[in-house]
Coordinates of C-alpha atoms in Angstrom, one line a residue:
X1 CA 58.3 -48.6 -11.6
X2 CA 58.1 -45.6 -9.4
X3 CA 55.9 -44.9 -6.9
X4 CA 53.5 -41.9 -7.2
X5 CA 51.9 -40.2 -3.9
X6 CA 50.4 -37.0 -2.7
X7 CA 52.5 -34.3 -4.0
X8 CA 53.9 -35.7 -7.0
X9 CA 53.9 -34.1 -10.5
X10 CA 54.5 -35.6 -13.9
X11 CA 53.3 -37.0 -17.4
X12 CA 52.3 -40.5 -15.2
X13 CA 50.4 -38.2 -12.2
X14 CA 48.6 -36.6 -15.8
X15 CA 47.7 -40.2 -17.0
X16 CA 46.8 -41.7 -13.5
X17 CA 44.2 -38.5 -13.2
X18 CA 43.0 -39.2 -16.5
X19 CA 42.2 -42.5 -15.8
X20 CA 40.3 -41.4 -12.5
X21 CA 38.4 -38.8 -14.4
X22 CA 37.2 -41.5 -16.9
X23 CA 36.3 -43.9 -14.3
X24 CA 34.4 -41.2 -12.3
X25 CA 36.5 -41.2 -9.5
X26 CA 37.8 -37.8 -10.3
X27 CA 35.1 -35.4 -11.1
X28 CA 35.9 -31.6 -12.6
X29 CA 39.2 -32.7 -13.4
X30 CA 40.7 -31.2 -16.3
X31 CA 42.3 -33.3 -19.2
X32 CA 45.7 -33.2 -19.8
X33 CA 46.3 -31.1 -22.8
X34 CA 49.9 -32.7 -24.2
X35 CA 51.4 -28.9 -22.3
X36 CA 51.6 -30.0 -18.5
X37 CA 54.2 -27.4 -17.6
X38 CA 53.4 -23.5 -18.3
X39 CA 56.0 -20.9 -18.9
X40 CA 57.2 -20.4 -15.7
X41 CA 57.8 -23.8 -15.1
X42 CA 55.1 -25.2 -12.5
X43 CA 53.6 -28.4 -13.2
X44 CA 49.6 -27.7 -14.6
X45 CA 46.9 -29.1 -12.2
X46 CA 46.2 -32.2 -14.6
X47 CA 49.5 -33.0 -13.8
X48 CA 49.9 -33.0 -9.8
X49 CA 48.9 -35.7 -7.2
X50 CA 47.0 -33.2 -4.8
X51 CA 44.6 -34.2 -2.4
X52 CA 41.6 -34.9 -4.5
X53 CA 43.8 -37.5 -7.0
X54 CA 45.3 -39.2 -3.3
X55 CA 41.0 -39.5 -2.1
X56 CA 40.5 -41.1 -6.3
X57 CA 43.0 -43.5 -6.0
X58 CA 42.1 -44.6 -2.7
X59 CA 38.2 -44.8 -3.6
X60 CA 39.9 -47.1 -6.3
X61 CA 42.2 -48.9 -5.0
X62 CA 38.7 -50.0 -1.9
X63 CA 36.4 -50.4 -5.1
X64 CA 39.4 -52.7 -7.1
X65 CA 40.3 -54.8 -4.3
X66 CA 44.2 -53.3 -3.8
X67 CA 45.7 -52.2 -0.8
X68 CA 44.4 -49.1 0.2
X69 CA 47.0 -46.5 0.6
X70 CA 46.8 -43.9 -1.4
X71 CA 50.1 -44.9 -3.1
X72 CA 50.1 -45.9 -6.8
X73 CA 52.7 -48.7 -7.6
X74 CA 52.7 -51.1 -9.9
X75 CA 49.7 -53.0 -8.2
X76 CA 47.8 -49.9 -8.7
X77 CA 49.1 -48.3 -12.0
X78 CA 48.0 -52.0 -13.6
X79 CA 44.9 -51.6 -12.2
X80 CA 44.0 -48.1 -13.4
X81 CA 45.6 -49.3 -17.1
X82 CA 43.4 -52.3 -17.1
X83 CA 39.8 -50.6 -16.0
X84 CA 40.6 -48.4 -18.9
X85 CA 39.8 -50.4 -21.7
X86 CA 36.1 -51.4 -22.7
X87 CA 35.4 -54.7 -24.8
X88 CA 35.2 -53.5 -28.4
X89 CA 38.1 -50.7 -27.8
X90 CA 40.8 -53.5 -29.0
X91 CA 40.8 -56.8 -30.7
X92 CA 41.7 -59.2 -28.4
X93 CA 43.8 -62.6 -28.5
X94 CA 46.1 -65.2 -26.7
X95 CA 49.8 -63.3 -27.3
X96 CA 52.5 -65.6 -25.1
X97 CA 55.0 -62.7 -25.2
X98 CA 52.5 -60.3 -23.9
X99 CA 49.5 -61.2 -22.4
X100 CA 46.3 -59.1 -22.8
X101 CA 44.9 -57.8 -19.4
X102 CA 41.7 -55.3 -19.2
X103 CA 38.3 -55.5 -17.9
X104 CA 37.8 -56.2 -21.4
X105 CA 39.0 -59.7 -21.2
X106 CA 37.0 -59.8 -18.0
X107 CA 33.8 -58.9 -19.5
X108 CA 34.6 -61.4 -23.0
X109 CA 35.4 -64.3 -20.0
X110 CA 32.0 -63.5 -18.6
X111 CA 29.8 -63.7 -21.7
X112 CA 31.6 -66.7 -22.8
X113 CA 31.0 -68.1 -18.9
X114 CA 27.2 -67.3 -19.5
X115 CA 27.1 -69.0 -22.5
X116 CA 28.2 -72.3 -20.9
X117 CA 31.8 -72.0 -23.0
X118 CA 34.0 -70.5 -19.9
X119 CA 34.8 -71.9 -17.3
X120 CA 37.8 -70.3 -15.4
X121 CA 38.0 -67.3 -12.9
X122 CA 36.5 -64.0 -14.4
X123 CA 40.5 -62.5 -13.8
X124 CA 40.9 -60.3 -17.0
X125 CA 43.8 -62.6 -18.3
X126 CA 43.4 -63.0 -21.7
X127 CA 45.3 -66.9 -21.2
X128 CA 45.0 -70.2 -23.0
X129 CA 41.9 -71.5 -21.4
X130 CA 39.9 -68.0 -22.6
X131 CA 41.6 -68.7 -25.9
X132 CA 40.2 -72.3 -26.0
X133 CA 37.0 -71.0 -25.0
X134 CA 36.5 -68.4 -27.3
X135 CA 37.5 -70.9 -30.0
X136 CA 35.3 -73.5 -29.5
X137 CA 32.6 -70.5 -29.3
X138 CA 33.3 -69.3 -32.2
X139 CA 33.0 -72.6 -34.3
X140 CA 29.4 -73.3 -32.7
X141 CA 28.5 -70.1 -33.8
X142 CA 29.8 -70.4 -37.7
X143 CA 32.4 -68.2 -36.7
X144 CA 36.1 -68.4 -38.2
X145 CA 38.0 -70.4 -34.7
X146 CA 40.5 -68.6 -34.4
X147 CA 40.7 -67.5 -31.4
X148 CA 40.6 -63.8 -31.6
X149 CA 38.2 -61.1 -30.8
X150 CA 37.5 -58.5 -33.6
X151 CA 34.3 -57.1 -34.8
X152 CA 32.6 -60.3 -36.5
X153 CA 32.7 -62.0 -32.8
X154 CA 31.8 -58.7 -31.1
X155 CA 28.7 -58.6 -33.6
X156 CA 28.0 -62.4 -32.6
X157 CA 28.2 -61.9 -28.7
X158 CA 25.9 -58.6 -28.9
X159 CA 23.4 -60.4 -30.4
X160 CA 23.2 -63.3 -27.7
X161 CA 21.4 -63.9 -24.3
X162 CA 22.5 -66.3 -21.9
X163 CA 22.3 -69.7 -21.6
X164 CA 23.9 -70.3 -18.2
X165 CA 22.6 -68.7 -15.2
X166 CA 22.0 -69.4 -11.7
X167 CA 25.6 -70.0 -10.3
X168 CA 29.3 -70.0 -11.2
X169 CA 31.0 -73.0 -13.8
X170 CA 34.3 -72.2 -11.8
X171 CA 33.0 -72.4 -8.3
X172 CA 30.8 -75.9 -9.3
X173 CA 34.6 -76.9 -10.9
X174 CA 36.1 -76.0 -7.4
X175 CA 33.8 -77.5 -5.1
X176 CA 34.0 -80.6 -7.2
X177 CA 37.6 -81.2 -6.6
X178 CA 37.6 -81.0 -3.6
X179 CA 35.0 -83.0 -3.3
X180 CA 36.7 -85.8 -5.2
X181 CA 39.9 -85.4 -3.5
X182 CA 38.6 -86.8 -0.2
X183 CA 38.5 -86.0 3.5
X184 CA 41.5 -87.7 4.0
X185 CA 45.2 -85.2 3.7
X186 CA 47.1 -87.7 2.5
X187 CA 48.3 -87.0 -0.8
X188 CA 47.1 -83.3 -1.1
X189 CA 49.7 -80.9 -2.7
X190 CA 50.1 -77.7 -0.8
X191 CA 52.2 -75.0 -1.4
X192 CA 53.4 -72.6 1.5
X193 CA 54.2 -69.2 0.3
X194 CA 56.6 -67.1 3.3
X195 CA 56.6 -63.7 2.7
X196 CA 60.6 -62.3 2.3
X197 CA 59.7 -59.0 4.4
X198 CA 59.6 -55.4 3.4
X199 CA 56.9 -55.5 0.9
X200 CA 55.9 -52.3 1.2
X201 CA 56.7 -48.8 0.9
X202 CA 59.2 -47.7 3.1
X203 CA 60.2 -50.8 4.9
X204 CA 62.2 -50.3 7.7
X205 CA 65.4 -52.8 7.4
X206 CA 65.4 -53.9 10.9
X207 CA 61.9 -54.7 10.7
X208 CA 61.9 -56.8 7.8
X209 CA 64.6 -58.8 8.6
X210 CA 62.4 -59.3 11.5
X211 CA 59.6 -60.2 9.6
X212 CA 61.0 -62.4 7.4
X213 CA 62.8 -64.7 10.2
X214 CA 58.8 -64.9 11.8
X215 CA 57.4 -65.6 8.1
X216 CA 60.3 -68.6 7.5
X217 CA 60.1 -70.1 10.3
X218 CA 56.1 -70.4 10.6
X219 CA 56.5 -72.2 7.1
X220 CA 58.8 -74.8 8.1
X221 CA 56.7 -75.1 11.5
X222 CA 53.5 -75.9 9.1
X223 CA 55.3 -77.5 6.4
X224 CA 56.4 -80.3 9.1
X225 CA 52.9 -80.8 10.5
X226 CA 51.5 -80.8 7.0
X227 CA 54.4 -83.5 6.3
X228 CA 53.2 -85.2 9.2
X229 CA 49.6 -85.7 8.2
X230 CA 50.7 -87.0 4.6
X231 CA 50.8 -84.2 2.6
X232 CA 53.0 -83.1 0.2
X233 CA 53.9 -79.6 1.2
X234 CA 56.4 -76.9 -0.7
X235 CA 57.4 -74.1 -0.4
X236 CA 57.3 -71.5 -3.2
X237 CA 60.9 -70.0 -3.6
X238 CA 64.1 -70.6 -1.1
X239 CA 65.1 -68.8 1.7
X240 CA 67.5 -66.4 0.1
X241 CA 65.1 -65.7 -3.0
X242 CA 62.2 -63.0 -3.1
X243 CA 60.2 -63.3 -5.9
X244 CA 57.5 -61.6 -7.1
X245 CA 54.0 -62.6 -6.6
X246 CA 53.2 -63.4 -10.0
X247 CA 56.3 -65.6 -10.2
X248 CA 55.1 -67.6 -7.0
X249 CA 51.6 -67.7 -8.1
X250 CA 53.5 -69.2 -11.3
X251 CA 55.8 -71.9 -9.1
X252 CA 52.9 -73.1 -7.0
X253 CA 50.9 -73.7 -10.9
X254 CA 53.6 -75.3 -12.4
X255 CA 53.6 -77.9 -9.7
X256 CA 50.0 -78.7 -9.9
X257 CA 49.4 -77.9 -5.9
X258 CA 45.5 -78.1 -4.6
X259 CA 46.3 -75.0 -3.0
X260 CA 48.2 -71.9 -2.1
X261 CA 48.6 -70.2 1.0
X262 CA 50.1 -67.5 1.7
X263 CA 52.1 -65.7 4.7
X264 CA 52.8 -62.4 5.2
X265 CA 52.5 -59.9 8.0
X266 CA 50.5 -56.5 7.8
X267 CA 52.2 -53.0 8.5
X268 CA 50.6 -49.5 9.1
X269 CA 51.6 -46.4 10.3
X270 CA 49.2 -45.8 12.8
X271 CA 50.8 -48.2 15.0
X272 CA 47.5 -49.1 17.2
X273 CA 47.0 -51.1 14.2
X274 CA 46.3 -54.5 15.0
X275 CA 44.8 -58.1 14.4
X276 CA 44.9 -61.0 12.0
X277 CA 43.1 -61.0 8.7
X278 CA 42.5 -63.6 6.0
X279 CA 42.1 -63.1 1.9
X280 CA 41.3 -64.5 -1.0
X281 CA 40.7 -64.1 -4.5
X282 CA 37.2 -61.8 -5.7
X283 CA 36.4 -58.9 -7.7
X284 CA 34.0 -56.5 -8.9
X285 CA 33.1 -58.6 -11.9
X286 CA 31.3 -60.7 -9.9
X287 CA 33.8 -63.9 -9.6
X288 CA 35.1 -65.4 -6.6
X289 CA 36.9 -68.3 -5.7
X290 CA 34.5 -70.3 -3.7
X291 CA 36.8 -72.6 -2.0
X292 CA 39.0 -69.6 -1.4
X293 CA 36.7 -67.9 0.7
X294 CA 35.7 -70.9 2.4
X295 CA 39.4 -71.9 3.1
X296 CA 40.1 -68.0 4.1
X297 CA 37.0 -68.6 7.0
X298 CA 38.1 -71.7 8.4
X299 CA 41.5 -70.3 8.8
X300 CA 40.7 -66.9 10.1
X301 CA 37.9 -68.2 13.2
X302 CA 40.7 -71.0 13.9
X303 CA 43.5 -68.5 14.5
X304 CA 40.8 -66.1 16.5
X305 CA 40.0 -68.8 18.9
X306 CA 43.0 -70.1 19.8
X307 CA 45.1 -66.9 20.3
X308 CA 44.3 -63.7 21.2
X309 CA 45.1 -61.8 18.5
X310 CA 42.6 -59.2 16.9
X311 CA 39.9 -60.5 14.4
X312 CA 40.1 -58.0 11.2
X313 CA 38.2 -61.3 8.9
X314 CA 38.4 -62.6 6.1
X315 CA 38.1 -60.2 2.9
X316 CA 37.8 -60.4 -1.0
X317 CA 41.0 -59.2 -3.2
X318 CA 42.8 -58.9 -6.5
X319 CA 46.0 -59.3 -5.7
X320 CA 47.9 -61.1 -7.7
X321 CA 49.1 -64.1 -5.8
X322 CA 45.0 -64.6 -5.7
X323 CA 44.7 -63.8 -8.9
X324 CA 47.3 -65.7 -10.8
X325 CA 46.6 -68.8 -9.0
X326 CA 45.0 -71.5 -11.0
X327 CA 44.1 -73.2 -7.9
X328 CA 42.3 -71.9 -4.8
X329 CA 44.7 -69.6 -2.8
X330 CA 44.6 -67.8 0.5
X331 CA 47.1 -64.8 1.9
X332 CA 47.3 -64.8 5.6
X333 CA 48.4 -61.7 7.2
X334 CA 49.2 -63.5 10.5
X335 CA 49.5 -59.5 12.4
X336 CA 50.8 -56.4 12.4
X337 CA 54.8 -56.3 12.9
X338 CA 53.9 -52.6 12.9
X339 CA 52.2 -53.0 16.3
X340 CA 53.9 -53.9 19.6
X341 CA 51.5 -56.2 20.7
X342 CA 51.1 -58.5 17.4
X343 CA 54.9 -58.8 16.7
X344 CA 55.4 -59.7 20.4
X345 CA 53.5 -62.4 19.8
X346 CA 54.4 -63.5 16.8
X347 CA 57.7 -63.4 18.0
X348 CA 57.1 -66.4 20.6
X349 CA 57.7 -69.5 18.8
X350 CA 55.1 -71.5 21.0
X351 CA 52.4 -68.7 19.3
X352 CA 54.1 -69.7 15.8
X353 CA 53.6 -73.3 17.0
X354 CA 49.5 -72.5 17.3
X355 CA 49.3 -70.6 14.2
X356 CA 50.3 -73.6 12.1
X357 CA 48.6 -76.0 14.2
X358 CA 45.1 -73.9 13.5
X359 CA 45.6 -73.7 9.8
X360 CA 45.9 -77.4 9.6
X361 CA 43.3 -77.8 11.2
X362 CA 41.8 -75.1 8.7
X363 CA 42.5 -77.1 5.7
X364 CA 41.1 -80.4 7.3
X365 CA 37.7 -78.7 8.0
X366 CA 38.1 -77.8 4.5
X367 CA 38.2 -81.1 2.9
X368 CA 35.5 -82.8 5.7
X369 CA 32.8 -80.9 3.6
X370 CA 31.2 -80.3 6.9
X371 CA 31.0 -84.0 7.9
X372 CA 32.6 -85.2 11.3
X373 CA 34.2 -81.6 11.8
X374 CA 34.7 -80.8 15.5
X375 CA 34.1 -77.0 17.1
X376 CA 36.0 -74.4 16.1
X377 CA 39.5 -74.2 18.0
X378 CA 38.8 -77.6 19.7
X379 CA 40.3 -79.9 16.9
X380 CA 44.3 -80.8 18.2
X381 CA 46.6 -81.2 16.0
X382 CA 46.9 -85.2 17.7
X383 CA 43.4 -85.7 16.8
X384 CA 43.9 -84.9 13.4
X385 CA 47.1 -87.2 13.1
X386 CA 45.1 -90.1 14.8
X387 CA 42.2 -89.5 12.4
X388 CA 44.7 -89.9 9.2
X389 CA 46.0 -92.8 10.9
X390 CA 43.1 -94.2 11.6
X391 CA 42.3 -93.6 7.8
X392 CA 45.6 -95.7 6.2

């Protein structure tokens, strides 16, 4: 799709404003009245992207977990779409050829999650496992289990406390994985995800190509540690290929992978702009991925300590390689190739070399569950191949 910014006009601008309005992001704004050009041929104010509807979408793009730039793309168009709908506006079911999305399915996920039937991430994907849940729902309720949301399961729901309170089913699913999986790497499916470069509104070419080569090469650096320590490592599309995120999300689920993480580097066009910063997947519903977050600090301090790029930490989003991921999943922005400093850096192999080496060391910490774990930025990458040894 297009990409709307300040200074745009249009039936979309008209819809994206409406959407603002509604949310409360856009106050005074007039609704579009099916006429958004008048007689002389100038777009009507319900139809332009001026400088109040640029200020809405960035207090919703913060608010939603996007990138904030002002910019709506398809990231952002989704979003406004989805935080539109309210649960009893549509009858909601599992469709394969098009899947419901809405912070309707969001809030169905959560009162099925505080009545002990969901278990997933609170995403707003109306998929399978929300399907199964609502099922089995409705048949211990004496409701027909089928699977879809009208008014006799709305009456049902409304008329319902909670029975599950006082922490998350997903994050107590999580943490118990990884729990059972062991302190040990060996035999832990990891997927690397490289960026392909020029993700972003006007890219430079030069850059990208840039950014790209830095992105590859730090996943074959960490794919042959990884390798090294027993793990079975791969990588989410080939060199030549740039998927989407959804469609990575979707490779790194079909191979059943522990987890995801993600590299890509940041841009701005203030190029003071600097610094390394972790995410991983939360949103304003309340729901988190647990080991995410924990995974997203471990890799963030070890990166601080043993280089000296900036620290921008380690943050909550929706994006969708987070969001799609059935497992826990992490995007890295290892710096800034917008800044001098960060993509001189990154472009020294022996700094690529320490980057891998301290998310390694990241996802070890991770799976020690706090026990025998060293300082951070002390553990060596030939401490933690001795220790796996040592283990066998």
């Amino acid at each position: 799709m297009p990409l709307f910014r300040l200074g745009d006009h249009g039936s979309a601008v008209a819809e994206i404003r409406a959407i603002l309005a509604g949310q409360g992001f856009l106050t005074d704004a007039p609704l579009p009245t099916g006429r958004l050009v008048d007689p002389n041929g100038w777009a009507l104010p319900e139809a332009v992207f001026d400088v109040a509807t640029d200020q809405a979408v960035r207090a919703f793009q913060q608010q939603r977990g996007l990138l904030v730039d002002g910019v709506v793309g398809p990231a952002t168009f989704g979003a406004l779409r989805e935080s539109s709908y309210r649960l009893g506006a549509r009858v909601l079911c599992y469709l394969t050829s098009a899947p419901m999305h809405g912070d309707d399915v969001a809030t169905l996920q959560s009162r099925l999650q505080n009545l002990g039937f969901y278990t997933g991430l609170v995403d707003g994907h109306f998929d399978v496992d929300t399907h199964n849940a609502l099922r089995n729902y409705q048949g211990d309720y004496g409701l027909n289990p089928d699977g879809i949301c009208g008014p006799a399961t709305l009456r049902s729901l409304k008329q319902l406390g909670t029975r599950v309170t006082g922490g998350s089913p997903h994050a107590i699913r999580e943490e118990e994985h990884v729990r059972r999986r062991g302190p040990q790497l060996s035999g832990k499916r990891i997927v690397i995800d490289p960026g392909s470069g020029g993700d972003h509104p006007d890219a430079d070419p030069a850059e990208s190509a840039i950014e790209a080569e830095i992105l590859w090469d730090l996943s074959d650096r960490l794919v042959g540690r990884m390798t090294a320590a027993g793990m079975e490592t791969f990588v989410s599309r080939r060199e030549d290929e740039n998927p989407t995120d959804e469609e990575r999300a979707g490779t790194a689920n079909a191979i059943g992978a522990d987890l995801l993480i993600a590299l890509r580097c940041a841009h701005y066009p203030n190029s003071r702009a600097s610094g390394v910063a972790s995410f991983h997947y939360g949103t304003t519903h309340g729901s988190s991925s647990t080991i995410g977050r924990s995974l997203s600090g471990f890799i963030q301090r070890e990166i601080v300590a043993r280089t000296d790029l900036r620290d921008c930490r380690s943050h909550e989003r929706t994006w969708e390689i987070l969001r799609r991921s059935q497992m826990p999943a992490v995007q890295l922005d290892i710096g800034y190739i917008s800044n001098l400093h960060d993509a001189t850096q990154l472009s020294d192999p022996a700094v690529r070399d320490t980057i891998a080496e301290a998310i390694l060391v990241a996802v070890k910490r991770l799976y020690l569950l706090g026990r025998d774990d060293q300082p951070t930025g002390t553990y060596t990458f030939a401490e933690l191949l001795a220790s796996e040894q040592v283990a066998r």
